[in-house]
Coordinates of C-alpha atoms in Angstrom, one line a residue:
Chain A
X1288 CA 17.9 -18.2 22.3
X1289 CA 15.7 -18.7 25.3
X1290 CA 11.9 -18.8 25.5
X1291 CA 10.5 -15.3 26.4
X1292 CA 8.0 -16.9 28.7
X1293 CA 9.7 -19.8 30.6
X1294 CA 13.4 -19.3 29.7
X1295 CA 13.7 -22.9 28.4
X1296 CA 15.4 -23.3 24.9
X1297 CA 13.3 -21.5 22.2
X1298 CA 12.1 -23.2 19.1
X1299 CA 10.8 -20.2 17.3
X1300 CA 11.8 -16.7 17.1
X1301 CA 9.0 -14.1 16.2
X1302 CA 10.8 -10.9 15.1
X1303 CA 7.4 -9.1 14.7
X1304 CA 6.8 -9.7 18.4
X1305 CA 10.4 -9.4 19.5
X1306 CA 9.8 -12.9 21.2
X1307 CA 11.0 -16.4 21.1
X1308 CA 9.1 -19.5 22.5
X1309 CA 9.5 -23.1 23.3
X1310 CA 6.8 -25.4 21.8
X1311 CA 4.6 -25.4 24.9
X1312 CA 4.7 -21.6 25.3
X1313 CA 4.2 -20.9 21.6
X1314 CA 0.9 -23.0 21.6
X1315 CA -0.1 -20.9 24.7
X1316 CA 0.9 -17.7 23.0
X1317 CA -0.8 -18.4 19.8
X1318 CA -4.1 -19.5 21.4
X1319 CA -4.1 -16.4 23.7
X1320 CA -3.6 -14.1 20.7
X1321 CA -6.5 -15.7 18.9
X1322 CA -8.6 -15.5 22.0
X1323 CA -7.8 -11.9 22.6
X1324 CA -8.6 -11.0 18.9
X1325 CA -12.0 -12.8 19.4
X1326 CA -12.7 -11.1 22.7
X1327 CA -11.7 -7.6 21.6
X1328 CA -13.9 -7.7 18.5
X1329 CA -16.8 -9.5 20.2
X1330 CA -16.6 -12.0 17.3
X1331 CA -18.7 -14.8 18.8
X1332 CA -20.9 -12.8 21.0
X1333 CA -24.3 -14.6 21.1
X1334 CA -23.1 -17.5 18.9
X1335 CA -23.8 -21.0 20.0
X1336 CA -22.8 -23.0 16.8
X1337 CA -19.8 -22.0 14.5
X1338 CA -19.5 -23.2 10.9
X1339 CA -15.7 -23.5 10.3
X1340 CA -14.9 -23.5 6.7
X1341 CA -12.0 -25.9 6.3
X1342 CA -10.0 -26.5 3.1
X1343 CA -7.5 -28.9 4.6
X1344 CA -4.7 -26.2 4.7
X1345 CA -2.7 -25.2 7.7
X1346 CA -4.9 -22.1 8.4
X1347 CA -8.4 -23.6 8.5
X1348 CA -7.2 -26.7 10.3
X1349 CA -5.3 -24.7 12.9
X1350 CA -8.3 -22.5 13.3
X1351 CA -10.6 -25.4 13.9
X1352 CA -8.2 -26.8 16.4
X1353 CA -7.9 -23.5 18.4
X1354 CA -11.8 -22.9 18.4
X1355 CA -12.5 -26.5 19.5
X1356 CA -9.9 -26.3 22.2
X1357 CA -11.3 -23.0 23.4
X1358 CA -14.7 -24.8 24.1
X1359 CA -16.6 -23.5 21.1
X1360 CA -19.3 -25.7 19.5
X1361 CA -18.0 -26.1 15.9
X1362 CA -19.1 -27.7 12.8
X1363 CA -16.6 -28.3 10.1
X1364 CA -17.6 -27.6 6.4
X1365 CA -15.5 -28.6 3.4
X1366 CA -16.4 -27.7 -0.1
X1367 CA -14.6 -30.2 -2.6
X1368 CA -13.7 -28.0 -5.5
X1369 CA -12.9 -30.8 -8.1
X1370 CA -9.5 -29.4 -8.9
X1371 CA -7.9 -32.9 -9.6
X1372 CA -5.7 -34.6 -7.1
X1373 CA -5.1 -31.3 -5.2
X1374 CA -8.9 -31.4 -4.2
X1375 CA -8.8 -35.3 -3.5
X1376 CA -6.0 -34.7 -1.2
X1377 CA -7.6 -31.8 0.5
X1378 CA -10.7 -33.7 1.2
X1379 CA -8.8 -36.8 2.4
X1380 CA -6.7 -34.6 4.8
X1381 CA -9.8 -32.8 6.2
X1382 CA -11.7 -36.0 6.8
X1383 CA -8.8 -37.6 8.5
X1384 CA -8.4 -34.5 10.8
X1385 CA -12.0 -34.5 11.8
X1386 CA -12.4 -38.3 12.3
X1387 CA -9.2 -38.5 14.5
X1388 CA -10.6 -35.8 16.8
X1389 CA -14.3 -37.0 16.6
X1390 CA -15.2 -33.6 15.0
X1391 CA -18.5 -33.2 13.1
X1392 CA -17.8 -32.5 9.4
X1393 CA -20.0 -31.8 6.5
X1394 CA -18.8 -32.0 3.0
X1395 CA -20.3 -30.8 -0.5
X1396 CA -18.9 -31.4 -3.8
X1397 CA -18.9 -28.9 -6.6
X1398 CA -18.1 -31.8 -9.2
X1399 CA -21.3 -33.6 -8.1
X1400 CA -23.3 -30.6 -9.0
X1401 CA -21.5 -30.4 -12.3
X1402 CA -19.6 -27.3 -11.3
X1403 CA -16.0 -28.4 -10.7
X1404 CA -13.8 -25.4 -10.9
X1405 CA -12.2 -26.2 -14.2
X1406 CA -15.7 -26.6 -15.7
X1407 CA -16.8 -23.2 -14.3
X1408 CA -13.6 -21.7 -15.8
X1409 CA -14.2 -23.1 -19.1
X1410 CA -18.0 -22.2 -19.2
X1411 CA -17.5 -18.6 -17.9
X1412 CA -14.1 -17.6 -19.1
X1413 CA -13.7 -15.9 -15.9
X1414 CA -10.5 -16.4 -13.8
X1415 CA -10.7 -19.6 -11.7
X1416 CA -10.4 -17.7 -8.4
X1417 CA -13.5 -15.5 -9.2
X1418 CA -15.8 -18.5 -9.9
X1419 CA -14.4 -20.4 -7.1
X1420 CA -15.0 -17.5 -4.7
X1421 CA -18.6 -17.2 -5.8
X1422 CA -19.2 -20.9 -5.3
X1423 CA -17.6 -21.0 -1.9
X1424 CA -19.5 -17.9 -0.6
X1425 CA -22.8 -19.5 -1.7
X1426 CA -22.1 -22.9 -0.1
X1427 CA -20.8 -21.5 3.1
X1428 CA -24.0 -19.3 3.4
X1429 CA -26.3 -22.1 2.6
X1430 CA -24.5 -24.6 4.8
X1431 CA -24.6 -22.2 7.8
X1432 CA -28.4 -21.8 7.2
X1433 CA -29.1 -25.5 6.9
X1434 CA -26.8 -26.6 9.7
X1435 CA -28.2 -24.1 12.2
X1436 CA -25.0 -22.2 12.7
X1437 CA -24.9 -18.5 13.7
X1438 CA -21.4 -17.7 12.5
X1439 CA -19.0 -18.7 9.6
X1440 CA -15.3 -18.6 10.6
X1441 CA -12.7 -18.7 8.0
X1442 CA -8.9 -19.2 8.3
X1443 CA -7.7 -15.9 6.7
X1444 CA -4.5 -15.0 8.4
X1445 CA -2.6 -11.7 8.8
X1446 CA -0.7 -12.2 5.5
X1447 CA -4.0 -12.8 3.6
X1448 CA -5.5 -9.7 5.2
X1449 CA -2.4 -7.6 4.5
X1450 CA -2.1 -8.8 0.9
X1451 CA -5.9 -8.0 0.4
X1452 CA -5.6 -4.6 2.0
X1453 CA -2.6 -3.7 -0.1
X1454 CA -4.5 -4.7 -3.3
X1455 CA -7.6 -2.6 -2.2
X1456 CA -5.4 0.3 -1.5
X1457 CA -3.3 0.1 -4.7
X1458 CA -6.6 0.2 -6.6
X1459 CA -8.5 2.4 -4.0
X1460 CA -11.4 0.0 -4.0
X1461 CA -13.5 2.2 -1.6
X1462 CA -16.4 -0.3 -1.1
X1463 CA -13.9 -3.2 -0.5
X1464 CA -11.9 -1.0 2.0
X1465 CA -15.1 -0.3 3.8
X1466 CA -16.0 -3.9 4.3
X1467 CA -12.4 -5.3 5.1
X1468 CA -13.1 -6.1 8.7
X1469 CA -12.5 -9.3 10.8
X1470 CA -16.3 -9.3 11.5
X1471 CA -18.8 -8.9 8.7
X1472 CA -22.3 -8.5 10.1
X1473 CA -25.1 -10.3 8.0
X1474 CA -26.9 -7.9 5.5
X1475 CA -30.0 -10.3 5.3
X1476 CA -31.9 -12.6 7.6
X1477 CA -30.7 -15.7 5.7
X1478 CA -27.0 -14.8 6.2
X1479 CA -25.0 -15.2 9.3
X1480 CA -22.1 -13.3 10.6
X1481 CA -18.7 -14.0 8.9
X1482 CA -15.5 -13.8 11.1
X1483 CA -11.7 -14.3 10.7
X1484 CA -10.4 -15.2 14.1
X1485 CA -6.7 -15.5 12.6
X1486 CA -6.7 -12.0 11.1
X1487 CA -3.8 -10.9 13.4
X1488 CA -1.7 -14.1 13.4
X1489 CA 0.9 -14.4 10.6
X1490 CA 1.2 -17.3 8.1
X1491 CA 4.4 -18.2 9.7
X1492 CA 2.7 -18.3 13.3
X1493 CA -0.3 -20.4 12.0
X1494 CA 2.1 -22.8 10.1
X1495 CA 4.2 -23.1 13.3
X1496 CA 1.1 -23.8 15.4
X1497 CA -0.1 -26.5 13.1
X1498 CA 3.3 -28.1 13.0
X1499 CA 3.7 -28.0 16.8
X1500 CA 0.3 -29.3 17.3
X1501 CA 1.0 -32.2 14.9
X1502 CA -1.5 -31.3 12.4
X1503 CA -1.2 -33.0 9.1
X1504 CA -2.2 -30.4 6.6
X1505 CA -2.1 -29.9 2.7
X1506 CA 1.1 -28.0 2.0
X1507 CA 0.6 -27.4 -1.7
X1508 CA -0.9 -24.2 -2.9
X1509 CA -4.0 -24.4 -5.1
X1510 CA -2.6 -24.9 -8.5
X1511 CA -4.8 -22.1 -9.9
X1512 CA -3.1 -19.7 -7.5
X1513 CA 0.2 -19.7 -9.3
X1514 CA 1.0 -16.2 -10.7
X1515 CA -2.0 -14.7 -8.7
X1516 CA -1.6 -11.0 -7.9
X1517 CA -2.3 -11.8 -4.4
X1518 CA 1.0 -13.7 -4.2
X1519 CA 3.0 -10.7 -5.7
X1520 CA 1.6 -8.6 -3.0
X1521 CA 2.5 -11.2 -0.4
X1522 CA 6.1 -11.3 -1.7
X1523 CA 6.3 -7.5 -1.5
X1524 CA 5.0 -7.4 2.0
X1525 CA 7.4 -10.2 3.1
X1526 CA 10.2 -8.0 1.8
X1527 CA 9.0 -5.1 3.9
X1528 CA 8.5 -7.4 6.8
X1529 CA 12.0 -8.6 6.7
X1530 CA 13.4 -5.1 6.5
X1531 CA 11.0 -3.9 9.4
X1532 CA 9.5 -6.6 11.4
X1533 CA 5.9 -5.9 12.5
X1534 CA 5.0 -4.1 9.2
X1535 CA 2.1 -6.4 8.3
X1536 CA 0.7 -6.3 11.8
X1537 CA 0.7 -2.6 12.1
X1538 CA -0.5 -2.2 8.6
X1539 CA -3.7 -4.3 9.3
X1540 CA -4.2 -3.3 12.8
X1541 CA -3.7 0.5 12.2
X1542 CA -6.0 0.2 9.2
X1543 CA -8.8 -1.3 11.6
X1544 CA -8.1 1.3 14.3
X1545 CA -7.9 4.4 12.1
X1546 CA -8.3 3.7 8.5
X1547 CA -11.4 1.7 7.9
X1548 CA -13.8 4.4 9.5
X1549 CA -12.8 6.8 6.8
X1550 CA -14.3 4.4 4.3
X1551 CA -17.2 3.2 6.3
X1552 CA -19.8 5.8 5.3
X1553 CA -19.6 4.4 1.8
X1554 CA -20.5 0.9 2.8
X1555 CA -23.3 -0.5 0.6
X1556 CA -26.7 -1.7 1.6
X1557 CA -28.1 -5.1 2.0
X1558 CA -28.9 -7.5 -0.8
X1559 CA -32.4 -6.5 -1.8
X1560 CA -34.3 -9.5 -2.9
X1561 CA -34.2 -13.4 -3.1
X1562 CA -32.8 -15.6 -5.7
X1563 CA -35.6 -17.2 -7.8
X1564 CA -33.7 -20.4 -7.9
X1565 CA -32.1 -21.1 -4.5
X1566 CA -34.0 -18.6 -2.4
X1567 CA -30.8 -16.9 -1.0
X1568 CA -30.4 -13.2 -0.7
X1569 CA -29.7 -11.6 -4.2
X1570 CA -29.3 -8.3 -6.0
X1571 CA -31.1 -9.5 -9.1
X1572 CA -33.5 -12.3 -10.2
X1573 CA -30.7 -14.8 -9.7
X1574 CA -27.9 -14.7 -7.0
X1575 CA -24.3 -14.7 -8.5
X1576 CA -23.9 -18.4 -7.9
X1577 CA -27.0 -19.4 -9.6
X1578 CA -26.1 -17.2 -12.5
X1579 CA -22.9 -18.9 -12.7
X1580 CA -24.6 -22.3 -12.6
X1581 CA -26.9 -21.2 -15.4
X1582 CA -23.9 -20.2 -17.5
X1583 CA -22.3 -23.5 -17.0
X1584 CA -25.5 -25.3 -17.9
X1585 CA -25.9 -23.3 -21.0
X1586 CA -22.3 -24.1 -22.1
X1587 CA -22.9 -27.7 -21.5
X1588 CA -26.1 -27.7 -23.5
X1589 CA -24.5 -25.9 -26.4
X1590 CA -21.5 -28.3 -26.4
X1591 CA -23.9 -31.2 -26.5
X1592 CA -25.9 -29.8 -29.4
X1593 CA -22.6 -29.1 -31.3
X1594 CA -21.5 -32.6 -30.7
X1595 CA -24.8 -34.2 -31.6
X1596 CA -24.7 -32.0 -34.9
X1597 CA -21.2 -33.2 -35.6
X1598 CA -22.3 -36.9 -35.0
X1599 CA -25.3 -36.4 -37.4
X1600 CA -23.1 -34.9 -40.0
X1601 CA -20.7 -37.9 -39.7
X1602 CA -23.8 -40.4 -39.9
X1603 CA -25.2 -38.7 -43.1
Chain B
X1245 CA 9.4 -0.2 -32.5
X1246 CA 7.8 2.9 -34.1
X1247 CA 6.7 6.2 -32.6
X1248 CA 3.1 6.0 -31.6
X1249 CA 2.7 9.6 -32.8
X1250 CA 4.7 10.0 -36.0
X1251 CA 5.6 6.4 -37.0
X1252 CA 9.4 7.2 -37.1
X1253 CA 11.7 4.9 -35.2
X1254 CA 10.9 5.2 -31.4
X1255 CA 13.6 5.8 -28.8
X1256 CA 11.7 5.2 -25.8
X1257 CA 9.0 2.6 -24.9
X1258 CA 6.5 3.6 -22.0
X1259 CA 4.7 0.4 -20.9
X1260 CA 2.6 2.3 -18.4
X1261 CA 1.1 4.3 -21.4
X1262 CA 1.3 1.5 -23.9
X1263 CA 3.2 3.9 -26.2
X1264 CA 6.6 4.5 -27.8
X1265 CA 8.0 7.8 -28.9
X1266 CA 10.8 9.3 -31.0
X1267 CA 12.8 12.0 -29.4
X1268 CA 10.8 15.0 -30.6
X1269 CA 7.5 13.4 -29.9
X1270 CA 8.5 12.3 -26.4
X1271 CA 9.3 15.9 -25.5
X1272 CA 6.0 17.0 -26.9
X1273 CA 4.2 14.2 -24.9
X1274 CA 6.0 15.0 -21.6
X1275 CA 5.2 18.7 -21.8
X1276 CA 1.6 18.1 -22.7
X1277 CA 1.2 15.6 -19.8
X1278 CA 2.6 18.3 -17.4
X1279 CA 0.6 20.9 -19.0
X1280 CA -2.7 18.7 -18.6
X1281 CA -1.9 18.0 -15.0
X1282 CA -1.4 21.7 -14.4
X1283 CA -4.7 22.7 -16.2
X1284 CA -6.7 19.9 -14.7
X1285 CA -5.7 20.9 -11.1
X1286 CA -5.7 24.7 -11.7
X1287 CA -2.2 24.7 -10.2
X1288 CA -1.1 28.1 -11.3
X1289 CA -4.4 29.9 -11.5
X1290 CA -3.9 33.5 -10.4
X1291 CA 0.0 33.1 -10.2
X1292 CA 2.3 35.5 -11.8
X1293 CA 5.6 34.3 -10.5
X1294 CA 6.6 30.8 -9.6
X1295 CA 9.5 29.8 -7.2
X1296 CA 11.0 26.7 -8.6
X1297 CA 12.9 24.8 -5.9
X1298 CA 15.9 23.4 -7.8
X1299 CA 18.3 20.9 -6.3
X1300 CA 20.3 20.2 -9.5
X1301 CA 18.8 16.8 -10.0
X1302 CA 16.9 15.6 -13.1
X1303 CA 13.4 16.3 -11.6
X1304 CA 13.8 19.9 -10.6
X1305 CA 15.8 20.9 -13.6
X1306 CA 13.3 19.2 -16.0
X1307 CA 10.5 21.0 -14.1
X1308 CA 12.2 24.4 -14.4
X1309 CA 12.7 23.7 -18.2
X1310 CA 9.1 22.7 -18.8
X1311 CA 7.7 25.6 -16.9
X1312 CA 9.9 28.2 -18.5
X1313 CA 9.3 26.7 -22.0
X1314 CA 5.6 26.9 -21.3
X1315 CA 5.9 30.7 -20.8
X1316 CA 5.6 30.9 -17.0
X1317 CA 7.6 33.5 -15.1
X1318 CA 10.0 31.5 -13.0
X1319 CA 12.6 32.2 -10.3
X1320 CA 15.0 29.3 -9.4
X1321 CA 15.8 28.9 -5.8
X1322 CA 18.6 26.6 -4.7
X1323 CA 19.5 25.7 -1.0
X1324 CA 23.0 24.6 -0.6
X1325 CA 22.8 21.8 2.0
X1326 CA 26.5 21.6 3.0
X1327 CA 26.7 17.8 2.3
X1328 CA 30.3 17.9 1.1
X1329 CA 31.2 17.4 -2.5
X1330 CA 27.6 16.2 -3.3
X1331 CA 26.4 19.7 -2.4
X1332 CA 29.2 21.5 -4.2
X1333 CA 28.4 19.6 -7.3
X1334 CA 24.8 20.2 -7.0
X1335 CA 25.1 24.0 -6.7
X1336 CA 27.6 24.2 -9.6
X1337 CA 25.3 22.2 -11.9
X1338 CA 22.4 24.3 -10.9
X1339 CA 24.3 27.6 -11.5
X1340 CA 25.5 26.4 -14.9
X1341 CA 21.9 25.3 -15.9
X1342 CA 20.6 28.8 -15.0
X1343 CA 23.3 30.9 -16.5
X1344 CA 23.2 28.9 -19.9
X1345 CA 19.6 29.7 -20.1
X1346 CA 19.7 33.2 -18.6
X1347 CA 17.3 32.1 -15.9
X1348 CA 17.0 34.0 -12.6
X1349 CA 18.5 32.0 -9.7
X1350 CA 18.8 32.7 -6.0
X1351 CA 20.9 30.7 -3.7
X1352 CA 21.1 30.3 0.1
X1353 CA 23.6 28.2 1.9
X1354 CA 23.0 26.3 5.2
X1355 CA 26.6 26.1 6.0
X1356 CA 26.9 29.8 5.9
X1357 CA 24.2 29.8 8.7
X1358 CA 26.2 27.3 10.6
X1359 CA 23.5 24.8 9.8
X1360 CA 25.1 22.3 7.2
X1361 CA 23.1 19.1 7.3
X1362 CA 25.9 17.1 9.0
X1363 CA 26.0 19.8 11.8
X1364 CA 22.2 19.6 12.3
X1365 CA 22.4 15.8 12.5
X1366 CA 25.1 16.0 15.1
X1367 CA 23.3 18.6 17.2
X1368 CA 19.8 17.1 17.2
X1369 CA 20.4 13.4 16.7
X1370 CA 17.5 13.3 14.3
X1371 CA 17.7 11.5 11.1
X1372 CA 19.4 13.8 8.4
X1373 CA 16.2 13.8 6.2
X1374 CA 14.0 15.1 8.9
X1375 CA 16.2 18.1 9.8
X1376 CA 17.0 18.7 6.1
X1377 CA 13.3 18.7 5.3
X1378 CA 12.6 21.2 8.1
X1379 CA 15.3 23.5 6.9
X1380 CA 14.1 23.3 3.1
X1381 CA 10.5 24.1 4.0
X1382 CA 11.5 27.2 5.9
X1383 CA 13.8 28.4 3.3
X1384 CA 11.3 27.7 0.5
X1385 CA 8.7 29.5 2.4
X1386 CA 10.8 32.5 3.3
X1387 CA 12.4 32.8 -0.2
X1388 CA 8.9 32.7 -1.9
X1389 CA 7.8 35.7 0.6
X1390 CA 10.9 37.7 -0.1
X1391 CA 11.2 37.1 -3.8
X1392 CA 7.5 38.0 -4.3
X1393 CA 6.5 34.6 -5.6
X1394 CA 2.9 33.3 -5.4
X1395 CA 3.6 29.6 -5.8
X1396 CA 6.4 27.2 -4.9
X1397 CA 6.8 24.4 -7.4
X1398 CA 8.9 21.3 -6.5
X1399 CA 10.1 18.4 -8.7
X1400 CA 8.3 15.5 -6.8
X1401 CA 7.6 13.0 -9.5
X1402 CA 5.1 10.0 -9.7
X1403 CA 7.5 7.6 -8.0
X1404 CA 8.1 10.0 -5.2
X1405 CA 4.4 10.5 -4.8
X1406 CA 3.6 6.7 -5.0
X1407 CA 6.4 5.8 -2.5
X1408 CA 5.1 8.5 -0.1
X1409 CA 1.6 7.4 -0.5
X1410 CA 2.6 3.8 0.1
X1411 CA 4.4 4.8 3.3
X1412 CA 1.4 6.9 4.5
X1413 CA -0.9 4.0 3.9
X1414 CA 1.3 1.3 5.5
X1415 CA 1.3 3.4 8.7
X1416 CA -2.2 4.8 8.1
X1417 CA -1.0 8.4 8.7
X1418 CA -4.4 9.9 8.4
X1419 CA -3.2 13.5 8.5
X1420 CA -0.6 13.1 6.0
X1421 CA -3.1 11.2 3.7
X1422 CA -5.5 14.1 4.0
X1423 CA -2.8 16.5 2.8
X1424 CA -1.1 14.4 0.1
X1425 CA -2.2 16.4 -3.0
X1426 CA -0.5 18.0 -6.0
X1427 CA -1.6 21.5 -4.7
X1428 CA -1.3 22.4 -1.1
X1429 CA -3.2 25.7 -0.4
X1430 CA -1.5 28.2 1.9
X1431 CA -2.7 27.9 5.6
X1432 CA -1.3 31.4 6.5
X1433 CA -1.0 34.7 4.8
X1434 CA 2.9 34.5 4.8
X1435 CA 2.8 31.1 3.1
X1436 CA 2.1 30.6 -0.6
X1437 CA 0.6 27.6 -2.6
X1438 CA 2.8 24.6 -3.0
X1439 CA 2.6 22.6 -6.1
X1440 CA 4.0 19.5 -7.7
X1441 CA 3.5 19.7 -11.5
X1442 CA 5.4 16.4 -12.1
X1443 CA 3.2 14.3 -9.9
X1444 CA 1.8 12.2 -12.7
X1445 CA 5.1 11.7 -14.6
X1446 CA 7.4 8.9 -13.6
X1447 CA 11.0 9.1 -12.7
X1448 CA 11.9 7.3 -15.9
X1449 CA 9.8 9.8 -18.0
X1450 CA 11.5 12.8 -16.2
X1451 CA 15.0 11.3 -16.6
X1452 CA 14.2 10.7 -20.2
X1453 CA 12.9 14.3 -20.7
X1454 CA 16.1 15.7 -19.1
X1455 CA 18.3 13.4 -21.2
X1456 CA 16.5 14.3 -24.4
X1457 CA 16.6 17.9 -23.7
X1458 CA 20.4 17.7 -23.0
X1459 CA 20.1 18.8 -19.5
X1460 CA 23.2 18.1 -17.4
X1461 CA 22.0 17.0 -14.0
X1462 CA 23.4 15.5 -10.9
X1463 CA 22.9 11.8 -11.1
X1464 CA 24.1 10.8 -7.6
X1465 CA 21.5 10.4 -4.9
X1466 CA 22.0 12.2 -1.7
X1467 CA 24.5 10.1 0.3
X1468 CA 22.1 10.4 3.3
X1469 CA 19.2 8.7 1.3
X1470 CA 21.1 5.3 1.3
X1471 CA 19.1 2.8 3.2
X1472 CA 16.1 5.2 3.6
X1473 CA 12.7 3.5 3.7
X1474 CA 11.4 5.5 0.9
X1475 CA 13.9 3.7 -1.4
X1476 CA 12.6 0.3 -0.2
X1477 CA 9.1 1.4 -1.0
X1478 CA 10.3 2.6 -4.4
X1479 CA 11.9 -0.8 -5.0
X1480 CA 8.6 -2.6 -4.2
X1481 CA 6.6 -0.3 -6.4
X1482 CA 9.1 -0.9 -9.2
X1483 CA 8.5 -4.6 -8.9
X1484 CA 4.7 -4.1 -9.1
X1485 CA 5.0 -1.7 -11.9
X1486 CA 7.1 -4.2 -13.9
X1487 CA 4.6 -7.0 -13.2
X1488 CA 1.6 -4.6 -14.0
X1489 CA 2.6 -1.5 -16.0
X1490 CA 0.6 1.5 -14.9
X1491 CA 0.3 0.5 -11.2
X1492 CA 2.0 3.7 -9.8
X1493 CA -0.1 5.8 -12.0
X1494 CA -3.4 4.4 -11.0
X1495 CA -2.3 4.1 -7.3
X1496 CA -1.6 7.9 -7.2
X1497 CA -4.4 9.0 -9.6
X1498 CA -7.2 6.8 -8.1
X1499 CA -6.1 8.0 -4.7
X1500 CA -6.6 11.7 -5.7
X1501 CA -9.8 10.8 -7.4
X1502 CA -11.4 8.7 -4.9
X1503 CA -9.3 8.0 -1.8
X1504 CA -8.1 11.4 -0.5
X1505 CA -11.6 12.9 0.1
X1506 CA -12.2 10.1 2.6
X1507 CA -9.4 11.5 4.7
X1508 CA -10.1 15.1 3.9
X1509 CA -12.4 15.8 6.8
X1510 CA -9.5 15.3 9.3
X1511 CA -7.3 17.8 7.7
X1512 CA -5.6 20.1 10.3
X1513 CA -6.2 23.8 10.7
X1514 CA -3.7 26.5 10.1
X1515 CA -0.5 27.4 12.0
X1516 CA -1.9 29.6 14.8
X1517 CA 0.9 32.1 15.6
X1518 CA 4.0 33.7 14.4
X1519 CA 7.6 32.6 15.4
X1520 CA 9.3 35.1 17.8
X1521 CA 12.5 34.7 15.9
X1522 CA 11.8 34.6 12.1
X1523 CA 8.3 35.9 12.1
X1524 CA 7.1 33.0 9.9
X1525 CA 3.9 31.0 10.8
X1526 CA 4.4 28.7 13.8
X1527 CA 2.5 26.4 16.1
X1528 CA 4.6 27.5 19.2
X1529 CA 6.8 30.3 20.3
X1530 CA 9.5 29.1 17.7
X1531 CA 8.8 27.6 14.3
X1532 CA 10.2 24.2 13.8
X1533 CA 13.1 25.6 11.8
X1534 CA 14.1 28.1 14.6
X1535 CA 13.9 25.4 17.2
X1536 CA 16.3 23.3 15.2
X1537 CA 18.6 26.4 14.9
X1538 CA 18.5 26.9 18.6
X1539 CA 19.3 23.2 19.2
X1540 CA 22.4 23.5 16.9
X1541 CA 23.5 26.7 18.7
X1542 CA 23.1 25.2 22.1
X1543 CA 25.1 22.2 21.0
X1544 CA 27.9 24.4 19.6
X1545 CA 28.0 26.5 22.8
X1546 CA 28.3 23.4 25.0
X1547 CA 31.0 22.0 22.8
X1548 CA 32.9 25.3 22.9
X1549 CA 32.6 25.3 26.8
X1550 CA 33.8 21.8 27.0
X1551 CA 36.7 22.4 24.8
X1552 CA 37.6 25.6 26.6
X1553 CA 37.5 23.6 29.8
X1554 CA 39.8 20.9 28.5
X1555 CA 42.1 23.7 27.3
X1556 CA 42.3 25.2 30.8
X1557 CA 42.8 21.9 32.3
X1558 CA 45.8 21.2 29.9
X1559 CA 47.2 24.8 30.7
X1560 CA 47.0 24.3 34.4

């Protein structure tokens, strides 16, 4: 098979685009696709400094690479989740990626705040992904504010967006459907715009880009993702994609072109007040992250009291 | 496992309803579910005579049985499609079902009109299901009009509706989404209401009902359905249903409760004029069925001319 662009031998065949590319042309193709998505949506209009949320996986590192190569001013932000060796490896990979390229990287650690994901799970009995999501959103928001960034870019790819859209549709989550867009405008002065520049590039394409660019990324999935419904949705969509290439792309693109406006009228308002603890926007006295932090602290205090009581009982 | 209702040994376990039933209680359960769906939607309000479109499969025969048992005045209508032995067997099964119960049945035959499905396929080069659907809609509409019925009931079950909804959503078919309801009100005085009383009962439930009621039905799928996208969607939904029982039900029910209204504003108007050939409502000079009939006639005429030409050439 020959490269669609230069007729040299192709290295990758993209059925969804009915195209094949050699290494050089694929990198060109991928960057142009991201650039087009950025331009079409006006994603970075008026932005001077972009916070790139980097986990150490293929998507976020590929995103950082593409944005930096395109000449954007970027700041990497990594939140260490405290999920054992998976998190250690993710931090190490992210640090090496940044230092090899001389990129600015900021790191926060949930474990240092006493909020490692396993601790939050135990304290709240909520699914790991729910607590982790709350912590990430809070840290991304505050990091963007403190680092003077005017946009937060995340590495969500087409497969992520298609799986999320399928989940939202299967449950007819009207509010989520209204908000599922590649750009989320801030609903409060302390928030900044959130964007997903890879929303039309597939997982396969992003992985291929990372590989072809020689990016060393964490291949393992988060251990908490095993059995997640999102993965079932992805498997279903993979099957449809294989029977009819381009299904994921048209599902997400047509939704944004035709579907989302049907739900738009229902979009919720802004966060009404400020969190009494962290000062970030909040619907109640505490924002959802500070409520979570309180729950973990209460659990720790009650565990300490129980263990002190047990110790006294043993002493007496 | 015991029957949820009477504690006798159960014959069927319905994971989606977290229930199990003995034969007698399942029949009761199934009829009550259909009855509730009929009442909640006001499906037959003001109707005195229902045309039941019967193919000879489990869904339409179960539907006819349930409606007749519930005391509705029904008229069966079977359209013989001319798809070889599959159609012969379907007609025979339908006739036997009706005569054994003393039900009124009317039969039309596409082959007698020179429009057997294989002929329409050859003449129009459209997929079999498209031509067949056009022919069915036309015949159901005219039969209801001529037989003095004020509703057409079809056997579409929950699996059919879920697969159709998934297809409409994957392609964001806004107009189709606006119209996907268990009741379609007539858009013209020559049309009658179309209803789907089984829209919340699954294929498994309908097949079980038919089996438990001793209904002899055609088990084979239509030979033209092999490889149909609809079957891929059904397989996907079966997988989700197995991982999370109740998925299909909530997908369709929540769509009707929350989703469909988002699309409703876009619903199209009525058919504007009358077909010059058959007098039924139409968007153009000819309705889509009469256009199809013309295409088949043109093809037949041109084939006859070619063969006459060939015959003359051989003679000379």
